[in-house]
Amino acid sequence: MSVNLSRRNSLKTIGAAFCVPFFMKMNLFAAENATKNFKIIKDGEVITGAHWGVLKLTIKNGKIVKSEPLNKTSSIKNPLQHYTADLVYAKDRVKYPYVRKSYLENPDSPKPELRGSDEWVRVSYDKAIKLIANELKKTIKASGNTSVFAGSYGWKSPGNMQNARILLHRFMNQIGGFTGTLGDYSTGASQIIMPHVLGTIEVYEQQTSWPLVLENADVVVIWGADPYSTLKIAWTVSDEQGLKYLEELKKSGKKVIFIDPIKNATCKFLNAQWIAPLPNTDVAMMLGMMYELYESKKYDQKFIETYTTGFDKFLPYLLGKTDNTPKTPKWASQICKIDEKTIKELAHTLYDNKTMIMSGWGMQRAHHGEQPHWALVTLCAMLGQIGKPGCGFGLSYHYSNGGTPDAKAGIVGGISSGAANVGTGQSWLQKATDSAFPLARISDALLNPGKTIDHNGKKITYPKIDFIYWAGGNPLVHHQNTNELVKAWKKPRTVVVNEIYWTPTARMADIVMPVTTIYERDDISMIGDYANLGITPMKQAVEKIGESKNDYEIFTDLAAEFGVKDKYTENKSDIDWIKEFYESARDQAKKMQLEELNGVVMKPFEEFWADNKPITFLQTQEGFEYNRYGDFREDPILEPLGTPSGLIEIYSEVIEKMNYDDCKAHPTWFEPIEWLGMKKKPAEFHLVTSHPEDRLHSQLNNTSLRDEYAI
């Protein structure tokens, strides 16, 4: 028997080892005593999905008494999966509609300065609906639809049907439109700059497969990320593969270098070499490394000449010919406080070995956040390994299980914000209205109506906002500069919030509508943001608490008040939509002949729903072999990037024409407005707010899980 493995056979071996459980067939998800009907059960088990994975809920006497993962994919514990009951029965549930006292007494003069401190008055659901509709009509008549802000970003339900943000946008579009937002909090800077550099937003793209990385890379650099914590969640229902691959990285014995101001859980778990630059100095450190590569003639000149454009225009800046400041390792060391020797050694280590750099997003959530990932791509271009199997860079390994090999799958669609059902996709990035401003500018927009700002080469003028409708998020927690937002939030005449809990955002509203948790309503979701490893039902497990309603119910009733109910619902109930999404995926599966090729059976919807178990799709060989930028490296002419040149743009002529003084045409070190290197710094410490291990932003903060870690 030969012991020599071809690359393809090697990958097949890796695939067989790594794709459990999703490489197995559907019976993997068989749940004992699964319910076989559409009714809410009093006793038994229900399979559902959450941001933290596919769950098995145990129901006794009509209550959830236990939640656990349906299958464990790694030995890394995920405590988020065990506190579903707390989420349903939390003491801070919004159980009934409430209106702020001053607003109820006089909506035309509602004393917005009392928002957050006024008394609450419980009202009937019908009265609340009519009040919202009347005040919305009044606002639109007086100031037009652009005076209604319904941006509403947040980590809403992972289900495709009860997508609060899309349901809100759908309603608003039926009655004339609204003011929305552009981008998101997570990657607001990089998703703007990366299309100029790589021709794609990059931050939400599938990554080179983990199996390729584990087979080929000698050195893995994790720069500004904490995947041990963040891979416990996903935007849709997590496939939980990322933590398994993180375990395999640990077992592989590869050299792992961790660059982050904080020695966080990932660094400790991987026992990595820790390099801790000052916060917000990553660009300076990268420039120092690039200078060392150039001066030591250890950069890949052929790659630069073949696959990039503008290096010749960037080089004078790097060498200090344009500003009399050579970006030497010594210069970088003085800024980032990493010693010169370490910067040099790091540059040589990355060049001398097959290297994959996995970057997080924290470095771009800062002043001049456009620069870090642009600089990172330029550094990787000099290393010359972009497009080599398992090497180069990736910006989404820490998020939603990026790098998990794809499955061949029928894709479940979702309700759209317009009249046609176009699926979900990256819906939060899609411009749903003609009037919009950057999400992180909410406070600025509320405080400064009529102000004009620059944004990606264009001008945006803020409208005067008089009505806020928020659903599926908690901006008073995740927006920057909370004190400023509290001040801004008191400017509009009306604030309506659909909420499950009495969050800070709900407490700062005028009208609060009670909403169901994902466990009190029906829904459906893909398993895995990138890989599409399966479809899970999200069946209603228990009766609704109080007078809580599904978001779809609330917006359907509001649509009725405006005479557009039939247009909004298309005469379909929640379960009708869910069936339509599923049957669309089933049609795709038939066209791909998944049953004949892989033995994957998608039953008619009624049988799937009654079976109470997910469908598992089989990962493909192409998925295991996926090499991001591999085709581009093989033939940059036939497989160009989406940039004007078709190449990696180290220097962007498009950005040059914008003529911004705070974003040059090439990656640049700009001193942040606040950092520890300031001559007159206001404090001796820099606050770094990393993602927690034991909650999803503020979600699960109201459960008994908090008792396990709170001081």
mmCIF file of C-alpha atoms in Angstrom, residues 39-274:
data_model
loop_
_atom_site.group_PDB
_atom_site.id
_atom_site.type_symbol
_atom_site.label_atom_id
_atom_site.label_comp_id
_atom_site.label_asym_id
_atom_site.label_seq_id
_atom_site.Cartn_x
_atom_site.Cartn_y
_atom_site.Cartn_z
ATOM 1 C CA LYS A 39 -49.189 21.831 17.575
ATOM 2 C CA ILE A 40 -47.261 23.225 20.516
ATOM 3 C CA ILE A 41 -46.415 20.269 22.705
ATOM 4 C CA LYS A 42 -46.797 20.098 26.466
ATOM 5 C CA ASP A 43 -44.113 17.483 26.993
ATOM 6 C CA GLY A 44 -41.333 16.343 24.690
ATOM 7 C CA GLU A 45 -38.468 17.717 22.653
ATOM 8 C CA VAL A 46 -38.322 20.446 20.056
ATOM 9 C CA ILE A 47 -35.435 21.140 17.705
ATOM 10 C CA THR A 48 -34.719 24.770 16.945
ATOM 11 C CA GLY A 49 -31.904 27.107 16.011
ATOM 12 C CA ALA A 50 -30.207 30.119 17.561
ATOM 13 C CA HIS A 51 -27.188 32.299 16.918
ATOM 14 C CA TRP A 52 -25.259 29.801 19.047
ATOM 15 C CA GLY A 53 -26.243 26.648 17.161
ATOM 16 C CA VAL A 54 -28.893 23.989 16.583
ATOM 17 C CA LEU A 55 -30.553 23.277 19.925
ATOM 18 C CA LYS A 56 -32.644 20.545 21.480
ATOM 19 C CA LEU A 57 -35.213 21.932 23.900
ATOM 20 C CA THR A 58 -36.851 19.762 26.540
ATOM 21 C CA ILE A 59 -40.446 20.762 27.306
ATOM 22 C CA LYS A 60 -42.309 19.776 30.479
ATOM 23 C CA ASN A 61 -45.798 20.994 31.336
ATOM 24 C CA GLY A 62 -45.586 23.511 28.514
ATOM 25 C CA LYS A 63 -42.351 25.092 29.737
ATOM 26 C CA ILE A 64 -38.769 24.886 28.543
ATOM 27 C CA VAL A 65 -36.784 23.172 31.275
ATOM 28 C CA LYS A 66 -33.587 22.401 29.406
ATOM 29 C CA SER A 67 -31.685 23.464 26.307
ATOM 30 C CA GLU A 68 -28.587 21.818 24.910
ATOM 31 C CA PRO A 69 -26.737 21.521 21.615
ATOM 32 C CA LEU A 70 -28.171 18.867 19.349
ATOM 33 C CA ASN A 71 -24.638 17.741 18.541
ATOM 34 C CA LYS A 72 -21.256 18.813 19.904
ATOM 35 C CA THR A 73 -18.617 19.484 17.281
ATOM 36 C CA SER A 74 -15.720 20.309 19.606
ATOM 37 C CA SER A 75 -14.677 19.964 23.224
ATOM 38 C CA ILE A 76 -14.776 23.740 23.658
ATOM 39 C CA LYS A 77 -17.763 24.503 25.844
ATOM 40 C CA ASN A 78 -20.354 26.996 24.675
ATOM 41 C CA PRO A 79 -22.353 28.103 27.730
ATOM 42 C CA LEU A 80 -24.692 30.215 25.596
ATOM 43 C CA GLN A 81 -26.480 27.057 24.468
ATOM 44 C CA HIS A 82 -27.848 26.180 27.908
ATOM 45 C CA TYR A 83 -29.815 29.292 28.935
ATOM 46 C CA THR A 84 -32.763 29.365 26.558
ATOM 47 C CA ALA A 85 -35.297 28.996 29.366
ATOM 48 C CA ASP A 86 -33.923 32.113 31.035
ATOM 49 C CA LEU A 87 -34.427 34.058 27.807
ATOM 50 C CA VAL A 88 -38.097 33.098 27.613
ATOM 51 C CA TYR A 89 -38.947 33.587 31.291
ATOM 52 C CA ALA A 90 -36.686 36.535 32.070
ATOM 53 C CA LYS A 91 -37.980 38.996 34.654
ATOM 54 C CA ASP A 92 -37.387 41.927 32.309
ATOM 55 C CA ARG A 93 -39.682 40.649 29.520
ATOM 56 C CA VAL A 94 -41.910 43.239 27.896
ATOM 57 C CA LYS A 95 -45.214 41.404 28.251
ATOM 58 C CA TYR A 96 -47.677 44.111 27.209
ATOM 59 C CA PRO A 97 -47.775 47.297 25.124
ATOM 60 C CA TYR A 98 -46.713 50.383 27.059
ATOM 61 C CA VAL A 99 -46.783 54.099 26.319
ATOM 62 C CA ARG A 100 -44.787 56.783 28.075
ATOM 63 C CA LYS A 101 -47.151 58.858 30.260
ATOM 64 C CA SER A 102 -46.373 62.296 28.806
ATOM 65 C CA TYR A 103 -46.603 60.968 25.272
ATOM 66 C CA LEU A 104 -49.968 59.322 25.908
ATOM 67 C CA GLU A 105 -51.350 62.527 27.395
ATOM 68 C CA ASN A 106 -50.243 64.734 24.503
ATOM 69 C CA PRO A 107 -48.448 63.186 21.502
ATOM 70 C CA ASP A 108 -48.070 66.643 19.920
ATOM 71 C CA SER A 109 -46.100 67.922 22.911
ATOM 72 C CA PRO A 110 -44.724 64.722 24.462
ATOM 73 C CA LYS A 111 -41.889 66.163 26.589
ATOM 74 C CA PRO A 112 -39.102 64.140 24.929
ATOM 75 C CA GLU A 113 -36.673 65.331 27.606
ATOM 76 C CA LEU A 114 -38.453 62.893 29.963
ATOM 77 C CA ARG A 115 -37.692 59.967 27.681
ATOM 78 C CA GLY A 116 -35.970 57.391 29.873
ATOM 79 C CA SER A 117 -37.338 58.729 33.171
ATOM 80 C CA ASP A 118 -41.084 59.163 32.626
ATOM 81 C CA GLU A 119 -43.761 56.787 33.930
ATOM 82 C CA TRP A 120 -45.127 53.967 31.762
ATOM 83 C CA VAL A 121 -48.817 53.327 31.126
ATOM 84 C CA ARG A 122 -50.012 49.914 29.988
ATOM 85 C CA VAL A 123 -52.436 50.083 27.053
ATOM 86 C CA SER A 124 -54.281 47.535 24.953
ATOM 87 C CA TYR A 125 -52.602 46.123 21.875
ATOM 88 C CA ASP A 126 -55.244 47.624 19.572
ATOM 89 C CA LYS A 127 -54.822 51.063 21.127
ATOM 90 C CA ALA A 128 -51.058 50.877 20.726
ATOM 91 C CA ILE A 129 -51.365 49.910 17.055
ATOM 92 C CA LYS A 130 -53.754 52.771 16.340
ATOM 93 C CA LEU A 131 -51.565 55.242 18.234
ATOM 94 C CA ILE A 132 -48.474 54.239 16.257
ATOM 95 C CA ALA A 133 -50.377 54.408 12.967
ATOM 96 C CA ASN A 134 -51.932 57.797 13.730
ATOM 97 C CA GLU A 135 -48.644 59.381 14.788
ATOM 98 C CA LEU A 136 -46.826 57.870 11.834
ATOM 99 C CA LYS A 137 -49.442 59.271 9.450
ATOM 100 C CA LYS A 138 -49.209 62.647 11.164
ATOM 101 C CA THR A 139 -45.419 62.703 10.836
ATOM 102 C CA ILE A 140 -45.427 61.685 7.173
ATOM 103 C CA LYS A 141 -48.096 64.257 6.320
ATOM 104 C CA ALA A 142 -46.182 67.040 8.054
ATOM 105 C CA SER A 143 -42.601 66.213 7.058
ATOM 106 C CA GLY A 144 -42.587 63.415 4.495
ATOM 107 C CA ASN A 145 -41.325 59.854 4.710
ATOM 108 C CA THR A 146 -37.680 60.885 5.066
ATOM 109 C CA SER A 147 -38.535 62.196 8.531
ATOM 110 C CA VAL A 148 -39.135 58.584 9.631
ATOM 111 C CA PHE A 149 -35.908 56.830 10.627
ATOM 112 C CA ALA A 150 -36.210 53.039 10.454
ATOM 113 C CA GLY A 151 -32.591 51.959 10.088
ATOM 114 C CA SER A 152 -32.982 49.440 12.867
ATOM 115 C CA TYR A 153 -29.729 47.466 12.799
ATOM 116 C CA GLY A 154 -28.936 44.765 15.347
ATOM 117 C CA TRP A 155 -28.477 41.055 16.103
ATOM 118 C CA LYS A 156 -32.127 40.188 15.540
ATOM 119 C CA SER A 157 -33.527 36.671 15.216
ATOM 120 C CA PRO A 158 -31.464 34.315 13.042
ATOM 121 C CA GLY A 159 -34.648 33.106 11.365
ATOM 122 C CA ASN A 160 -35.425 33.976 7.759
ATOM 123 C CA MET A 161 -39.092 34.794 8.380
ATOM 124 C CA GLN A 162 -39.098 36.826 11.587
ATOM 125 C CA ASN A 163 -36.357 39.198 10.432
ATOM 126 C CA ALA A 164 -37.427 42.273 12.366
ATOM 127 C CA ARG A 165 -35.391 44.757 10.363
ATOM 128 C CA ILE A 166 -36.567 43.494 6.985
ATOM 129 C CA LEU A 167 -40.178 43.296 8.182
ATOM 130 C CA LEU A 168 -39.991 46.914 9.344
ATOM 131 C CA HIS A 169 -38.446 48.032 6.051
ATOM 132 C CA ARG A 170 -41.065 46.086 4.104
ATOM 133 C CA PHE A 171 -43.833 47.891 5.962
ATOM 134 C CA MET A 172 -42.236 51.316 5.535
ATOM 135 C CA ASN A 173 -41.657 50.765 1.823
ATOM 136 C CA GLN A 174 -45.346 49.918 1.408
ATOM 137 C CA ILE A 175 -46.313 53.306 2.839
ATOM 138 C CA GLY A 176 -43.863 55.474 0.928
ATOM 139 C CA GLY A 177 -40.357 54.853 2.232
ATOM 140 C CA PHE A 178 -38.151 55.957 5.120
ATOM 141 C CA THR A 179 -34.675 57.088 6.068
ATOM 142 C CA GLY A 180 -32.344 54.163 6.605
ATOM 143 C CA THR A 181 -28.675 53.505 7.188
ATOM 144 C CA LEU A 182 -25.593 52.475 5.253
ATOM 145 C CA GLY A 183 -23.199 49.781 6.437
ATOM 146 C CA ASP A 184 -22.922 48.402 9.948
ATOM 147 C CA TYR A 185 -21.004 48.756 13.203
ATOM 148 C CA SER A 186 -18.914 45.636 12.754
ATOM 149 C CA THR A 187 -16.986 46.512 9.609
ATOM 150 C CA GLY A 188 -18.044 50.044 8.745
ATOM 151 C CA ALA A 189 -14.605 51.211 7.606
ATOM 152 C CA SER A 190 -13.325 48.091 5.867
ATOM 153 C CA GLN A 191 -16.474 47.451 3.857
ATOM 154 C CA ILE A 192 -15.971 50.896 2.318
ATOM 155 C CA ILE A 193 -12.221 50.691 1.623
ATOM 156 C CA MET A 194 -11.898 47.045 0.545
ATOM 157 C CA PRO A 195 -13.906 47.421 -2.700
ATOM 158 C CA HIS A 196 -11.341 50.028 -3.762
ATOM 159 C CA VAL A 197 -8.467 47.693 -2.885
ATOM 160 C CA LEU A 198 -9.807 44.227 -3.769
ATOM 161 C CA GLY A 199 -13.055 44.827 -5.625
ATOM 162 C CA THR A 200 -15.201 43.261 -2.883
ATOM 163 C CA ILE A 201 -16.143 44.114 0.691
ATOM 164 C CA GLU A 202 -14.031 41.079 1.715
ATOM 165 C CA VAL A 203 -15.087 41.122 5.373
ATOM 166 C CA TYR A 204 -18.155 38.935 4.745
ATOM 167 C CA GLU A 205 -16.704 36.658 2.075
ATOM 168 C CA GLN A 206 -16.006 32.941 2.349
ATOM 169 C CA GLN A 207 -12.420 32.258 3.411
ATOM 170 C CA THR A 208 -9.812 29.853 2.101
ATOM 171 C CA SER A 209 -10.937 26.551 3.598
ATOM 172 C CA TRP A 210 -9.658 25.600 7.024
ATOM 173 C CA PRO A 211 -8.512 22.203 5.718
ATOM 174 C CA LEU A 212 -6.277 23.972 3.176
ATOM 175 C CA VAL A 213 -4.824 26.167 5.921
ATOM 176 C CA LEU A 214 -4.175 23.195 8.174
ATOM 177 C CA GLU A 215 -2.580 21.253 5.344
ATOM 178 C CA ASN A 216 -0.354 23.996 3.937
ATOM 179 C CA ALA A 217 0.396 26.877 6.296
ATOM 180 C CA ASP A 218 3.464 26.692 8.559
ATOM 181 C CA VAL A 219 2.690 29.884 10.449
ATOM 182 C CA VAL A 220 -0.746 31.220 11.381
ATOM 183 C CA VAL A 221 -0.993 34.821 12.565
ATOM 184 C CA ILE A 222 -4.156 35.907 14.375
ATOM 185 C CA TRP A 223 -4.124 39.689 14.294
ATOM 186 C CA GLY A 224 -6.697 41.547 16.359
ATOM 187 C CA ALA A 225 -9.269 38.762 16.768
ATOM 188 C CA ASP A 226 -10.592 36.428 19.447
ATOM 189 C CA PRO A 227 -12.166 33.490 17.588
ATOM 190 C CA TYR A 228 -12.302 31.341 20.722
ATOM 191 C CA SER A 229 -14.997 33.754 21.948
ATOM 192 C CA THR A 230 -16.616 35.019 18.755
ATOM 193 C CA LEU A 231 -17.007 31.611 17.091
ATOM 194 C CA LYS A 232 -19.543 30.690 19.762
ATOM 195 C CA ILE A 233 -22.066 32.739 17.796
ATOM 196 C CA ALA A 234 -23.048 33.325 14.171
ATOM 197 C CA TRP A 235 -25.287 35.744 12.296
ATOM 198 C CA THR A 236 -27.635 32.924 11.262
ATOM 199 C CA VAL A 237 -27.795 29.552 13.041
ATOM 200 C CA SER A 238 -24.218 28.555 13.774
ATOM 201 C CA ASP A 239 -22.838 25.365 12.231
ATOM 202 C CA GLU A 240 -20.283 25.363 15.098
ATOM 203 C CA GLN A 241 -17.433 24.231 12.849
ATOM 204 C CA GLY A 242 -15.061 27.104 13.606
ATOM 205 C CA LEU A 243 -14.289 26.025 17.171
ATOM 206 C CA LYS A 244 -13.534 22.531 15.926
ATOM 207 C CA TYR A 245 -11.007 23.889 13.443
ATOM 208 C CA LEU A 246 -9.506 26.074 16.155
ATOM 209 C CA GLU A 247 -8.969 22.900 18.163
ATOM 210 C CA GLU A 248 -7.306 21.257 15.176
ATOM 211 C CA LEU A 249 -5.020 24.258 14.781
ATOM 212 C CA LYS A 250 -3.956 23.797 18.386
ATOM 213 C CA LYS A 251 -3.301 20.087 17.840
ATOM 214 C CA SER A 252 -1.374 20.705 14.613
ATOM 215 C CA GLY A 253 1.707 22.064 16.339
ATOM 216 C CA LYS A 254 1.941 24.940 13.859
ATOM 217 C CA LYS A 255 3.543 28.161 14.986
ATOM 218 C CA VAL A 256 0.788 30.567 15.980
ATOM 219 C CA ILE A 257 1.536 34.250 16.483
ATOM 220 C CA PHE A 258 -1.060 36.369 18.228
ATOM 221 C CA ILE A 259 -0.977 40.156 17.730
ATOM 222 C CA ASP A 260 -3.350 42.009 20.030
ATOM 223 C CA PRO A 261 -3.161 44.501 22.910
ATOM 224 C CA ILE A 262 -4.968 41.903 25.051
ATOM 225 C CA LYS A 263 -3.818 38.368 25.785
ATOM 226 C CA ASN A 264 -7.303 37.039 25.295
ATOM 227 C CA ALA A 265 -8.920 33.608 25.393
ATOM 228 C CA THR A 266 -7.719 32.604 21.920
ATOM 229 C CA CYS A 267 -4.107 33.443 22.650
ATOM 230 C CA LYS A 268 -4.224 31.421 25.857
ATOM 231 C CA PHE A 269 -6.042 28.494 24.257
ATOM 232 C CA LEU A 270 -3.524 28.222 21.411
ATOM 233 C CA ASN A 271 -0.532 28.929 23.646
ATOM 234 C CA ALA A 272 0.524 31.395 20.962
ATOM 235 C CA GLN A 273 3.434 33.803 20.816
ATOM 236 C CA TRP A 274 1.925 37.078 22.010
#
